[in-house]
Amino acid sequence: MSVTLVSICGRSETGLSRPFFGEGDDGHSYFLKRDNISRDQLVVEYVISRLAEECGLPVAPVQIVEIPSDLTRYAIVERPDEFCPGAAFGSQRIPFADELRVSHLRQIEDEVKLRVILFDWWVRNPDRQLSILGGDPNVLWDPTLQSIHLVDHDRCLDPNFDEAEFKREHIFRDVRPLIERSVFEKWRTKFESTIYNLGQIWEEIPAEWLECESGIARSSMTQQEIEAQLIKPEVPVDGILPG
């Protein structure tokens, strides 16, 4: 069941897509992506975020959020051409959460870091980087629960994925030497088992993301293509192992 947006509060100052954020009729606030990214990115964002949920990763809760035409008609927002009525990707806003900093890394369990870096390798996510010089980790830190929430997966399945850069720049690269083959195989099996849920996840995608009313495709992504990329990734599956 989707959520309906009841108010628009503003737009993020960070991130390439600078998502809007507003309140849903379920009482939660959401970061919203729709016309500020491509339809291919919308599909990838939703599918990979849902797969991450199915794998038990700490993803910020995902929801389809309906943006009413009345709200877009009267809303005063930056770039109104990117705030249009229809189904949007919604990532639940975590109260008091802020972007993860280097100082938080020691407070995160190694097991959590291992799961994240292995998942990001599997889905070819180039967008989780951080160093003492800065970066864009796309990880939120919840100071209340002392835990993390993963966000922004629209660049996954990157055709230009740089393996060396990933190993060098990933926010949790410090645990890579700890990846034993038994741990790797355990999570590889877990990840690949979630592919069986891809059909159900695909059915959740709003039809308007995939094609217009006349039947013309809006996205080049298909369930079969994504499934093939996950079953037979373009990078060596065990390439993340140390050594």
JSON list of C-alpha atoms in Angstrom, two decimals:
[
{"chain": "A", "resi": 1, "resn": "MET", "atom": "CA", "xyz": [0.00, 0.00, 0.00]},
{"chain": "A", "resi": 2, "resn": "SER", "atom": "CA", "xyz": [1.37, 3.40, -0.98]},
{"chain": "A", "resi": 3, "resn": "VAL", "atom": "CA", "xyz": [1.51, 6.53, 1.13]},
{"chain": "A", "resi": 4, "resn": "THR", "atom": "CA", "xyz": [0.05, 9.87, 0.02]},
{"chain": "A", "resi": 5, "resn": "LEU", "atom": "CA", "xyz": [2.09, 13.02, 0.50]},
{"chain": "A", "resi": 6, "resn": "VAL", "atom": "CA", "xyz": [0.16, 15.62, 2.51]},
{"chain": "A", "resi": 7, "resn": "SER", "atom": "CA", "xyz": [2.75, 18.39, 2.74]},
{"chain": "A", "resi": 8, "resn": "ILE", "atom": "CA", "xyz": [6.03, 19.39, 1.15]},
{"chain": "A", "resi": 9, "resn": "CYS", "atom": "CA", "xyz": [8.68, 20.77, 3.49]},
{"chain": "A", "resi": 10, "resn": "GLY", "atom": "CA", "xyz": [11.64, 21.57, 1.25]},
{"chain": "A", "resi": 11, "resn": "ARG", "atom": "CA", "xyz": [14.53, 20.11, -0.66]},
{"chain": "A", "resi": 12, "resn": "SER", "atom": "CA", "xyz": [17.84, 18.59, 0.44]},
{"chain": "A", "resi": 13, "resn": "GLU", "atom": "CA", "xyz": [20.96, 20.68, -0.03]},
{"chain": "A", "resi": 14, "resn": "THR", "atom": "CA", "xyz": [23.13, 17.58, -0.48]},
{"chain": "A", "resi": 15, "resn": "GLY", "atom": "CA", "xyz": [23.28, 14.67, -2.90]},
{"chain": "A", "resi": 16, "resn": "LEU", "atom": "CA", "xyz": [23.38, 14.68, -6.69]},
{"chain": "A", "resi": 17, "resn": "SER", "atom": "CA", "xyz": [19.59, 14.43, -7.02]},
{"chain": "A", "resi": 18, "resn": "ARG", "atom": "CA", "xyz": [18.80, 16.75, -4.08]},
{"chain": "A", "resi": 19, "resn": "PRO", "atom": "CA", "xyz": [15.60, 14.91, -3.09]},
{"chain": "A", "resi": 20, "resn": "PHE", "atom": "CA", "xyz": [12.53, 16.77, -1.87]},
{"chain": "A", "resi": 21, "resn": "PHE", "atom": "CA", "xyz": [11.19, 15.93, 1.56]},
{"chain": "A", "resi": 22, "resn": "GLY", "atom": "CA", "xyz": [7.70, 16.06, 2.98]},
{"chain": "A", "resi": 23, "resn": "GLU", "atom": "CA", "xyz": [5.17, 14.39, 5.25]},
{"chain": "A", "resi": 24, "resn": "GLY", "atom": "CA", "xyz": [3.04, 11.38, 4.32]},
{"chain": "A", "resi": 25, "resn": "ASP", "atom": "CA", "xyz": [-0.47, 10.55, 5.49]},
{"chain": "A", "resi": 26, "resn": "ASP", "atom": "CA", "xyz": [1.05, 7.79, 7.63]},
{"chain": "A", "resi": 27, "resn": "GLY", "atom": "CA", "xyz": [2.71, 10.36, 9.90]},
{"chain": "A", "resi": 28, "resn": "HIS", "atom": "CA", "xyz": [6.24, 9.72, 8.62]},
{"chain": "A", "resi": 29, "resn": "SER", "atom": "CA", "xyz": [8.44, 12.12, 6.68]},
{"chain": "A", "resi": 30, "resn": "TYR", "atom": "CA", "xyz": [10.10, 11.01, 3.44]},
{"chain": "A", "resi": 31, "resn": "PHE", "atom": "CA", "xyz": [12.89, 12.00, 1.10]},
{"chain": "A", "resi": 32, "resn": "LEU", "atom": "CA", "xyz": [11.39, 11.86, -2.39]},
{"chain": "A", "resi": 33, "resn": "LYS", "atom": "CA", "xyz": [12.79, 11.05, -5.81]},
{"chain": "A", "resi": 34, "resn": "ARG", "atom": "CA", "xyz": [10.79, 11.14, -9.00]},
{"chain": "A", "resi": 35, "resn": "ASP", "atom": "CA", "xyz": [11.44, 13.66, -11.77]},
{"chain": "A", "resi": 36, "resn": "ASN", "atom": "CA", "xyz": [14.80, 14.69, -10.30]},
{"chain": "A", "resi": 37, "resn": "ILE", "atom": "CA", "xyz": [16.34, 11.40, -11.54]},
{"chain": "A", "resi": 38, "resn": "SER", "atom": "CA", "xyz": [15.86, 9.21, -14.62]},
{"chain": "A", "resi": 39, "resn": "ARG", "atom": "CA", "xyz": [13.31, 6.41, -14.77]},
{"chain": "A", "resi": 40, "resn": "ASP", "atom": "CA", "xyz": [16.14, 3.87, -14.96]},
{"chain": "A", "resi": 41, "resn": "GLN", "atom": "CA", "xyz": [17.56, 5.29, -11.74]},
{"chain": "A", "resi": 42, "resn": "LEU", "atom": "CA", "xyz": [14.13, 5.18, -10.09]},
{"chain": "A", "resi": 43, "resn": "VAL", "atom": "CA", "xyz": [13.77, 1.50, -10.93]},
{"chain": "A", "resi": 44, "resn": "VAL", "atom": "CA", "xyz": [17.29, 0.65, -9.74]},
{"chain": "A", "resi": 45, "resn": "GLU", "atom": "CA", "xyz": [16.82, 2.71, -6.56]},
{"chain": "A", "resi": 46, "resn": "TYR", "atom": "CA", "xyz": [13.66, 0.83, -5.64]},
{"chain": "A", "resi": 47, "resn": "VAL", "atom": "CA", "xyz": [14.80, -2.67, -6.60]},
{"chain": "A", "resi": 48, "resn": "ILE", "atom": "CA", "xyz": [18.21, -2.50, -4.90]},
{"chain": "A", "resi": 49, "resn": "SER", "atom": "CA", "xyz": [16.80, -0.82, -1.78]},
{"chain": "A", "resi": 50, "resn": "ARG", "atom": "CA", "xyz": [14.17, -3.55, -1.48]},
{"chain": "A", "resi": 51, "resn": "LEU", "atom": "CA", "xyz": [16.74, -6.30, -2.06]},
{"chain": "A", "resi": 52, "resn": "ALA", "atom": "CA", "xyz": [18.85, -4.74, 0.68]},
{"chain": "A", "resi": 53, "resn": "GLU", "atom": "CA", "xyz": [15.82, -4.90, 2.99]},
{"chain": "A", "resi": 54, "resn": "GLU", "atom": "CA", "xyz": [15.27, -8.55, 2.07]},
{"chain": "A", "resi": 55, "resn": "CYS", "atom": "CA", "xyz": [18.94, -9.24, 2.89]},
{"chain": "A", "resi": 56, "resn": "GLY", "atom": "CA", "xyz": [18.49, -7.76, 6.35]},
{"chain": "A", "resi": 57, "resn": "LEU", "atom": "CA", "xyz": [20.67, -4.72, 5.75]},
{"chain": "A", "resi": 58, "resn": "PRO", "atom": "CA", "xyz": [19.91, -1.57, 7.79]},
{"chain": "A", "resi": 59, "resn": "VAL", "atom": "CA", "xyz": [18.18, 0.36, 5.00]},
{"chain": "A", "resi": 60, "resn": "ALA", "atom": "CA", "xyz": [16.07, 3.43, 5.75]},
{"chain": "A", "resi": 61, "resn": "PRO", "atom": "CA", "xyz": [12.47, 2.15, 5.25]},
{"chain": "A", "resi": 62, "resn": "VAL", "atom": "CA", "xyz": [11.34, 2.36, 1.61]},
{"chain": "A", "resi": 63, "resn": "GLN", "atom": "CA", "xyz": [7.88, 3.34, 0.40]},
{"chain": "A", "resi": 64, "resn": "ILE", "atom": "CA", "xyz": [6.03, 4.35, -2.77]},
{"chain": "A", "resi": 65, "resn": "VAL", "atom": "CA", "xyz": [4.69, 7.85, -2.12]},
{"chain": "A", "resi": 66, "resn": "GLU", "atom": "CA", "xyz": [1.88, 9.34, -4.21]},
{"chain": "A", "resi": 67, "resn": "ILE", "atom": "CA", "xyz": [2.28, 13.06, -4.88]},
{"chain": "A", "resi": 68, "resn": "PRO", "atom": "CA", "xyz": [-1.18, 14.63, -5.44]},
{"chain": "A", "resi": 69, "resn": "SER", "atom": "CA", "xyz": [-1.63, 17.12, -8.28]},
{"chain": "A", "resi": 70, "resn": "ASP", "atom": "CA", "xyz": [-3.20, 19.67, -5.91]},
{"chain": "A", "resi": 71, "resn": "LEU", "atom": "CA", "xyz": [-0.03, 19.66, -3.84]},
{"chain": "A", "resi": 72, "resn": "THR", "atom": "CA", "xyz": [2.25, 20.23, -6.83]},
{"chain": "A", "resi": 73, "resn": "ARG", "atom": "CA", "xyz": [-0.04, 22.97, -8.16]},
{"chain": "A", "resi": 74, "resn": "TYR", "atom": "CA", "xyz": [0.26, 25.16, -5.09]},
{"chain": "A", "resi": 75, "resn": "ALA", "atom": "CA", "xyz": [3.62, 24.13, -3.63]},
{"chain": "A", "resi": 76, "resn": "ILE", "atom": "CA", "xyz": [6.40, 26.69, -3.61]},
{"chain": "A", "resi": 77, "resn": "VAL", "atom": "CA", "xyz": [9.55, 24.69, -4.28]},
{"chain": "A", "resi": 78, "resn": "GLU", "atom": "CA", "xyz": [12.87, 25.07, -6.03]},
{"chain": "A", "resi": 79, "resn": "ARG", "atom": "CA", "xyz": [12.71, 23.62, -9.57]},
{"chain": "A", "resi": 80, "resn": "PRO", "atom": "CA", "xyz": [8.94, 22.92, -9.66]},
{"chain": "A", "resi": 81, "resn": "ASP", "atom": "CA", "xyz": [9.49, 21.04, -12.94]},
{"chain": "A", "resi": 82, "resn": "GLU", "atom": "CA", "xyz": [11.12, 18.32, -10.82]},
{"chain": "A", "resi": 83, "resn": "PHE", "atom": "CA", "xyz": [8.20, 18.15, -8.37]},
{"chain": "A", "resi": 84, "resn": "CYS", "atom": "CA", "xyz": [5.40, 16.57, -10.39]},
{"chain": "A", "resi": 85, "resn": "PRO", "atom": "CA", "xyz": [2.30, 14.55, -9.48]},
{"chain": "A", "resi": 86, "resn": "GLY", "atom": "CA", "xyz": [2.48, 10.78, -9.50]},
{"chain": "A", "resi": 87, "resn": "ALA", "atom": "CA", "xyz": [4.28, 7.93, -7.78]},
{"chain": "A", "resi": 88, "resn": "ALA", "atom": "CA", "xyz": [7.63, 8.79, -6.19]},
{"chain": "A", "resi": 89, "resn": "PHE", "atom": "CA", "xyz": [10.31, 6.75, -4.47]},
{"chain": "A", "resi": 90, "resn": "GLY", "atom": "CA", "xyz": [10.23, 7.52, -0.76]},
{"chain": "A", "resi": 91, "resn": "SER", "atom": "CA", "xyz": [12.99, 6.92, 1.76]},
{"chain": "A", "resi": 92, "resn": "GLN", "atom": "CA", "xyz": [11.76, 7.41, 5.31]},
{"chain": "A", "resi": 93, "resn": "ARG", "atom": "CA", "xyz": [13.42, 10.29, 7.11]},
{"chain": "A", "resi": 94, "resn": "ILE", "atom": "CA", "xyz": [15.07, 9.08, 10.32]},
{"chain": "A", "resi": 95, "resn": "PRO", "atom": "CA", "xyz": [14.53, 11.58, 13.19]},
{"chain": "A", "resi": 96, "resn": "PHE", "atom": "CA", "xyz": [17.76, 13.21, 14.38]},
{"chain": "A", "resi": 97, "resn": "ALA", "atom": "CA", "xyz": [19.85, 11.16, 11.92]},
{"chain": "A", "resi": 98, "resn": "ASP", "atom": "CA", "xyz": [22.75, 12.88, 10.20]},
{"chain": "A", "resi": 99, "resn": "GLU", "atom": "CA", "xyz": [25.33, 11.91, 7.61]},
{"chain": "A", "resi": 100, "resn": "LEU", "atom": "CA", "xyz": [27.87, 9.41, 8.89]},
{"chain": "A", "resi": 101, "resn": "ARG", "atom": "CA", "xyz": [31.27, 10.86, 9.78]},
{"chain": "A", "resi": 102, "resn": "VAL", "atom": "CA", "xyz": [34.68, 9.26, 10.16]},
{"chain": "A", "resi": 103, "resn": "SER", "atom": "CA", "xyz": [34.38, 9.70, 13.93]},
{"chain": "A", "resi": 104, "resn": "HIS", "atom": "CA", "xyz": [31.39, 7.31, 13.97]},
{"chain": "A", "resi": 105, "resn": "LEU", "atom": "CA", "xyz": [33.15, 4.39, 12.29]},
{"chain": "A", "resi": 106, "resn": "ARG", "atom": "CA", "xyz": [34.55, 2.84, 15.48]},
{"chain": "A", "resi": 107, "resn": "GLN", "atom": "CA", "xyz": [31.03, 2.58, 16.90]},
{"chain": "A", "resi": 108, "resn": "ILE", "atom": "CA", "xyz": [29.80, 0.33, 14.09]},
{"chain": "A", "resi": 109, "resn": "GLU", "atom": "CA", "xyz": [30.15, -3.43, 14.51]},
{"chain": "A", "resi": 110, "resn": "ASP", "atom": "CA", "xyz": [32.49, -5.16, 12.07]},
{"chain": "A", "resi": 111, "resn": "GLU", "atom": "CA", "xyz": [29.74, -7.64, 11.15]},
{"chain": "A", "resi": 112, "resn": "VAL", "atom": "CA", "xyz": [27.52, -4.79, 9.95]},
{"chain": "A", "resi": 113, "resn": "LYS", "atom": "CA", "xyz": [30.37, -3.28, 7.95]},
{"chain": "A", "resi": 114, "resn": "LEU", "atom": "CA", "xyz": [31.09, -6.67, 6.35]},
{"chain": "A", "resi": 115, "resn": "ARG", "atom": "CA", "xyz": [27.48, -7.12, 5.25]},
{"chain": "A", "resi": 116, "resn": "VAL", "atom": "CA", "xyz": [27.38, -3.66, 3.70]},
{"chain": "A", "resi": 117, "resn": "ILE", "atom": "CA", "xyz": [30.66, -3.85, 1.79]},
{"chain": "A", "resi": 118, "resn": "LEU", "atom": "CA", "xyz": [29.83, -7.33, 0.47]},
{"chain": "A", "resi": 119, "resn": "PHE", "atom": "CA", "xyz": [26.36, -6.21, -0.64]},
{"chain": "A", "resi": 120, "resn": "ASP", "atom": "CA", "xyz": [27.73, -3.07, -2.30]},
{"chain": "A", "resi": 121, "resn": "TRP", "atom": "CA", "xyz": [30.25, -5.19, -4.20]},
{"chain": "A", "resi": 122, "resn": "TRP", "atom": "CA", "xyz": [27.51, -7.56, -5.35]},
{"chain": "A", "resi": 123, "resn": "VAL", "atom": "CA", "xyz": [25.29, -4.74, -6.68]},
{"chain": "A", "resi": 124, "resn": "ARG", "atom": "CA", "xyz": [28.24, -2.66, -7.96]},
{"chain": "A", "resi": 125, "resn": "ASN", "atom": "CA", "xyz": [27.50, 0.39, -5.83]},
{"chain": "A", "resi": 126, "resn": "PRO", "atom": "CA", "xyz": [30.17, 3.09, -6.40]},
{"chain": "A", "resi": 127, "resn": "ASP", "atom": "CA", "xyz": [28.41, 5.59, -4.18]},
{"chain": "A", "resi": 128, "resn": "ARG", "atom": "CA", "xyz": [29.47, 4.85, -0.62]},
{"chain": "A", "resi": 129, "resn": "GLN", "atom": "CA", "xyz": [32.80, 6.59, -0.19]},
{"chain": "A", "resi": 130, "resn": "LEU", "atom": "CA", "xyz": [34.31, 8.47, 2.73]},
{"chain": "A", "resi": 131, "resn": "SER", "atom": "CA", "xyz": [37.79, 9.47, 3.90]},
{"chain": "A", "resi": 132, "resn": "ILE", "atom": "CA", "xyz": [39.32, 12.07, 6.19]},
{"chain": "A", "resi": 133, "resn": "LEU", "atom": "CA", "xyz": [39.12, 14.43, 3.21]},
{"chain": "A", "resi": 134, "resn": "GLY", "atom": "CA", "xyz": [35.36, 13.96, 2.88]},
{"chain": "A", "resi": 135, "resn": "GLY", "atom": "CA", "xyz": [33.12, 12.08, 0.50]},
{"chain": "A", "resi": 136, "resn": "ASP", "atom": "CA", "xyz": [29.51, 10.99, 0.10]},
{"chain": "A", "resi": 137, "resn": "PRO", "atom": "CA", "xyz": [28.92, 7.81, 2.13]},
{"chain": "A", "resi": 138, "resn": "ASN", "atom": "CA", "xyz": [25.13, 7.67, 1.73]},
{"chain": "A", "resi": 139, "resn": "VAL", "atom": "CA", "xyz": [24.97, 6.28, 5.23]},
{"chain": "A", "resi": 140, "resn": "LEU", "atom": "CA", "xyz": [23.04, 8.01, 8.01]},
{"chain": "A", "resi": 141, "resn": "TRP", "atom": "CA", "xyz": [24.02, 7.85, 11.67]},
{"chain": "A", "resi": 142, "resn": "ASP", "atom": "CA", "xyz": [21.21, 7.55, 14.20]},
{"chain": "A", "resi": 143, "resn": "PRO", "atom": "CA", "xyz": [22.54, 9.05, 17.45]},
{"chain": "A", "resi": 144, "resn": "THR", "atom": "CA", "xyz": [19.57, 7.75, 19.44]},
{"chain": "A", "resi": 145, "resn": "LEU", "atom": "CA", "xyz": [19.96, 4.09, 18.53]},
{"chain": "A", "resi": 146, "resn": "GLN", "atom": "CA", "xyz": [23.70, 4.34, 17.79]},
{"chain": "A", "resi": 147, "resn": "SER", "atom": "CA", "xyz": [23.10, 2.62, 14.46]},
{"chain": "A", "resi": 148, "resn": "ILE", "atom": "CA", "xyz": [23.32, 3.26, 10.72]},
{"chain": "A", "resi": 149, "resn": "HIS", "atom": "CA", "xyz": [20.78, 3.52, 7.90]},
{"chain": "A", "resi": 150, "resn": "LEU", "atom": "CA", "xyz": [21.72, 3.02, 4.24]},
{"chain": "A", "resi": 151, "resn": "VAL", "atom": "CA", "xyz": [20.26, 5.38, 1.61]},
{"chain": "A", "resi": 152, "resn": "ASP", "atom": "CA", "xyz": [20.62, 6.24, -2.09]},
{"chain": "A", "resi": 153, "resn": "HIS", "atom": "CA", "xyz": [21.04, 3.21, -4.34]},
{"chain": "A", "resi": 154, "resn": "ASP", "atom": "CA", "xyz": [20.21, 4.79, -7.70]},
{"chain": "A", "resi": 155, "resn": "ARG", "atom": "CA", "xyz": [23.77, 4.38, -9.03]},
{"chain": "A", "resi": 156, "resn": "CYS", "atom": "CA", "xyz": [23.98, 0.64, -8.39]},
{"chain": "A", "resi": 157, "resn": "LEU", "atom": "CA", "xyz": [24.60, -1.82, -11.26]},
{"chain": "A", "resi": 158, "resn": "ASP", "atom": "CA", "xyz": [27.07, 0.77, -12.52]},
{"chain": "A", "resi": 159, "resn": "PRO", "atom": "CA", "xyz": [28.33, -0.23, -16.00]},
{"chain": "A", "resi": 160, "resn": "ASN", "atom": "CA", "xyz": [31.54, 1.71, -15.34]},
{"chain": "A", "resi": 161, "resn": "PHE", "atom": "CA", "xyz": [32.15, 0.22, -11.90]},
{"chain": "A", "resi": 162, "resn": "ASP", "atom": "CA", "xyz": [35.79, 0.70, -10.86]},
{"chain": "A", "resi": 163, "resn": "GLU", "atom": "CA", "xyz": [36.89, -2.27, -8.76]},
{"chain": "A", "resi": 164, "resn": "ALA", "atom": "CA", "xyz": [40.15, -0.69, -7.59]},
{"chain": "A", "resi": 165, "resn": "GLU", "atom": "CA", "xyz": [38.45, 2.56, -6.57]},
{"chain": "A", "resi": 166, "resn": "PHE", "atom": "CA", "xyz": [35.77, 0.64, -4.66]},
{"chain": "A", "resi": 167, "resn": "LYS", "atom": "CA", "xyz": [38.38, -1.25, -2.64]},
{"chain": "A", "resi": 168, "resn": "ARG", "atom": "CA", "xyz": [40.34, 1.94, -2.03]},
{"chain": "A", "resi": 169, "resn": "GLU", "atom": "CA", "xyz": [37.51, 4.36, -1.18]},
{"chain": "A", "resi": 170, "resn": "HIS", "atom": "CA", "xyz": [34.56, 2.39, 0.27]},
{"chain": "A", "resi": 171, "resn": "ILE", "atom": "CA", "xyz": [33.56, 3.73, 3.66]},
{"chain": "A", "resi": 172, "resn": "PHE", "atom": "CA", "xyz": [33.97, 0.28, 5.29]},
{"chain": "A", "resi": 173, "resn": "ARG", "atom": "CA", "xyz": [37.18, -0.72, 3.49]},
{"chain": "A", "resi": 174, "resn": "ASP", "atom": "CA", "xyz": [38.86, -1.25, 6.87]},
{"chain": "A", "resi": 175, "resn": "VAL", "atom": "CA", "xyz": [37.07, -4.60, 7.32]},
{"chain": "A", "resi": 176, "resn": "ARG", "atom": "CA", "xyz": [38.03, -6.01, 3.93]},
{"chain": "A", "resi": 177, "resn": "PRO", "atom": "CA", "xyz": [41.10, -7.84, 5.38]},
{"chain": "A", "resi": 178, "resn": "LEU", "atom": "CA", "xyz": [38.66, -9.59, 7.76]},
{"chain": "A", "resi": 179, "resn": "ILE", "atom": "CA", "xyz": [36.59, -11.17, 4.99]},
{"chain": "A", "resi": 180, "resn": "GLU", "atom": "CA", "xyz": [37.13, -14.92, 5.25]},
{"chain": "A", "resi": 181, "resn": "ARG", "atom": "CA", "xyz": [35.89, -17.16, 2.46]},
{"chain": "A", "resi": 182, "resn": "SER", "atom": "CA", "xyz": [33.38, -18.83, 4.80]},
{"chain": "A", "resi": 183, "resn": "VAL", "atom": "CA", "xyz": [31.89, -15.42, 5.65]},
{"chain": "A", "resi": 184, "resn": "PHE", "atom": "CA", "xyz": [31.90, -14.44, 2.00]},
{"chain": "A", "resi": 185, "resn": "GLU", "atom": "CA", "xyz": [30.11, -17.65, 0.95]},
{"chain": "A", "resi": 186, "resn": "LYS", "atom": "CA", "xyz": [27.54, -17.25, 3.72]},
{"chain": "A", "resi": 187, "resn": "TRP", "atom": "CA", "xyz": [26.51, -13.79, 2.58]},
{"chain": "A", "resi": 188, "resn": "ARG", "atom": "CA", "xyz": [26.82, -14.61, -1.10]},
{"chain": "A", "resi": 189, "resn": "THR", "atom": "CA", "xyz": [24.26, -17.39, -0.57]},
{"chain": "A", "resi": 190, "resn": "LYS", "atom": "CA", "xyz": [22.02, -15.00, 1.38]},
{"chain": "A", "resi": 191, "resn": "PHE", "atom": "CA", "xyz": [22.19, -12.30, -1.29]},
{"chain": "A", "resi": 192, "resn": "GLU", "atom": "CA", "xyz": [21.60, -14.65, -4.20]},
{"chain": "A", "resi": 193, "resn": "SER", "atom": "CA", "xyz": [18.62, -16.26, -2.44]},
{"chain": "A", "resi": 194, "resn": "THR", "atom": "CA", "xyz": [16.85, -12.89, -2.43]},
{"chain": "A", "resi": 195, "resn": "ILE", "atom": "CA", "xyz": [16.79, -12.94, -6.23]},
{"chain": "A", "resi": 196, "resn": "TYR", "atom": "CA", "xyz": [13.81, -15.29, -5.87]},
{"chain": "A", "resi": 197, "resn": "ASN", "atom": "CA", "xyz": [11.91, -12.28, -4.45]},
{"chain": "A", "resi": 198, "resn": "LEU", "atom": "CA", "xyz": [12.70, -10.11, -7.46]},
{"chain": "A", "resi": 199, "resn": "GLY", "atom": "CA", "xyz": [9.40, -10.97, -9.17]},
{"chain": "A", "resi": 200, "resn": "GLN", "atom": "CA", "xyz": [7.37, -9.72, -6.21]},
{"chain": "A", "resi": 201, "resn": "ILE", "atom": "CA", "xyz": [9.54, -6.61, -5.90]},
{"chain": "A", "resi": 202, "resn": "TRP", "atom": "CA", "xyz": [9.09, -5.91, -9.61]},
{"chain": "A", "resi": 203, "resn": "GLU", "atom": "CA", "xyz": [5.29, -6.07, -9.22]},
{"chain": "A", "resi": 204, "resn": "GLU", "atom": "CA", "xyz": [5.54, -3.32, -6.59]},
{"chain": "A", "resi": 205, "resn": "ILE", "atom": "CA", "xyz": [7.09, -0.88, -9.08]},
{"chain": "A", "resi": 206, "resn": "PRO", "atom": "CA", "xyz": [4.57, 1.74, -10.31]},
{"chain": "A", "resi": 207, "resn": "ALA", "atom": "CA", "xyz": [3.62, 1.10, -13.93]},
{"chain": "A", "resi": 208, "resn": "GLU", "atom": "CA", "xyz": [4.13, 4.79, -14.75]},
{"chain": "A", "resi": 209, "resn": "TRP", "atom": "CA", "xyz": [7.87, 4.40, -14.07]},
{"chain": "A", "resi": 210, "resn": "LEU", "atom": "CA", "xyz": [8.12, 1.70, -16.72]},
{"chain": "A", "resi": 211, "resn": "GLU", "atom": "CA", "xyz": [5.95, 3.04, -19.56]},
{"chain": "A", "resi": 212, "resn": "CYS", "atom": "CA", "xyz": [3.63, 5.89, -20.48]},
{"chain": "A", "resi": 213, "resn": "GLU", "atom": "CA", "xyz": [-0.12, 5.50, -21.10]},
{"chain": "A", "resi": 214, "resn": "SER", "atom": "CA", "xyz": [0.47, 4.88, -24.82]},
{"chain": "A", "resi": 215, "resn": "GLY", "atom": "CA", "xyz": [2.69, 1.91, -23.96]},
{"chain": "A", "resi": 216, "resn": "ILE", "atom": "CA", "xyz": [5.99, 3.54, -24.88]},
{"chain": "A", "resi": 217, "resn": "ALA", "atom": "CA", "xyz": [8.80, 2.46, -22.54]},
{"chain": "A", "resi": 218, "resn": "ARG", "atom": "CA", "xyz": [10.09, 5.07, -20.11]},
{"chain": "A", "resi": 219, "resn": "SER", "atom": "CA", "xyz": [12.77, 2.81, -18.63]},
{"chain": "A", "resi": 220, "resn": "SER", "atom": "CA", "xyz": [15.23, 0.54, -20.37]},
{"chain": "A", "resi": 221, "resn": "MET", "atom": "CA", "xyz": [15.46, -1.62, -17.24]},
{"chain": "A", "resi": 222, "resn": "THR", "atom": "CA", "xyz": [13.69, -4.99, -17.19]},
{"chain": "A", "resi": 223, "resn": "GLN", "atom": "CA", "xyz": [13.30, -7.59, -14.48]},
{"chain": "A", "resi": 224, "resn": "GLN", "atom": "CA", "xyz": [15.22, -10.09, -16.60]},
{"chain": "A", "resi": 225, "resn": "GLU", "atom": "CA", "xyz": [18.14, -7.72, -17.13]},
{"chain": "A", "resi": 226, "resn": "ILE", "atom": "CA", "xyz": [18.50, -6.91, -13.44]},
{"chain": "A", "resi": 227, "resn": "GLU", "atom": "CA", "xyz": [18.20, -10.59, -12.55]},
{"chain": "A", "resi": 228, "resn": "ALA", "atom": "CA", "xyz": [20.91, -11.48, -15.06]},
{"chain": "A", "resi": 229, "resn": "GLN", "atom": "CA", "xyz": [23.26, -8.80, -13.71]},
{"chain": "A", "resi": 230, "resn": "LEU", "atom": "CA", "xyz": [22.85, -10.13, -10.17]},
{"chain": "A", "resi": 231, "resn": "ILE", "atom": "CA", "xyz": [23.18, -13.81, -11.07]},
{"chain": "A", "resi": 232, "resn": "LYS", "atom": "CA", "xyz": [26.17, -13.22, -13.34]},
{"chain": "A", "resi": 233, "resn": "PRO", "atom": "CA", "xyz": [27.75, -9.92, -12.23]},
{"chain": "A", "resi": 234, "resn": "GLU", "atom": "CA", "xyz": [30.16, -8.11, -14.52]},
{"chain": "A", "resi": 235, "resn": "VAL", "atom": "CA", "xyz": [32.86, -8.15, -11.83]},
{"chain": "A", "resi": 236, "resn": "PRO", "atom": "CA", "xyz": [34.34, -11.32, -10.26]},
{"chain": "A", "resi": 237, "resn": "VAL", "atom": "CA", "xyz": [32.06, -12.27, -7.38]},
{"chain": "A", "resi": 238, "resn": "ASP", "atom": "CA", "xyz": [35.00, -13.22, -5.16]},
{"chain": "A", "resi": 239, "resn": "GLY", "atom": "CA", "xyz": [37.06, -10.21, -6.24]},
{"chain": "A", "resi": 240, "resn": "ILE", "atom": "CA", "xyz": [36.31, -8.52, -2.93]},
{"chain": "A", "resi": 241, "resn": "LEU", "atom": "CA", "xyz": [38.25, -11.17, -0.98]},
{"chain": "A", "resi": 242, "resn": "PRO", "atom": "CA", "xyz": [41.57, -9.90, 0.42]},
{"chain": "A", "resi": 243, "resn": "GLY", "atom": "CA", "xyz": [44.83, -11.01, -1.09]}
]
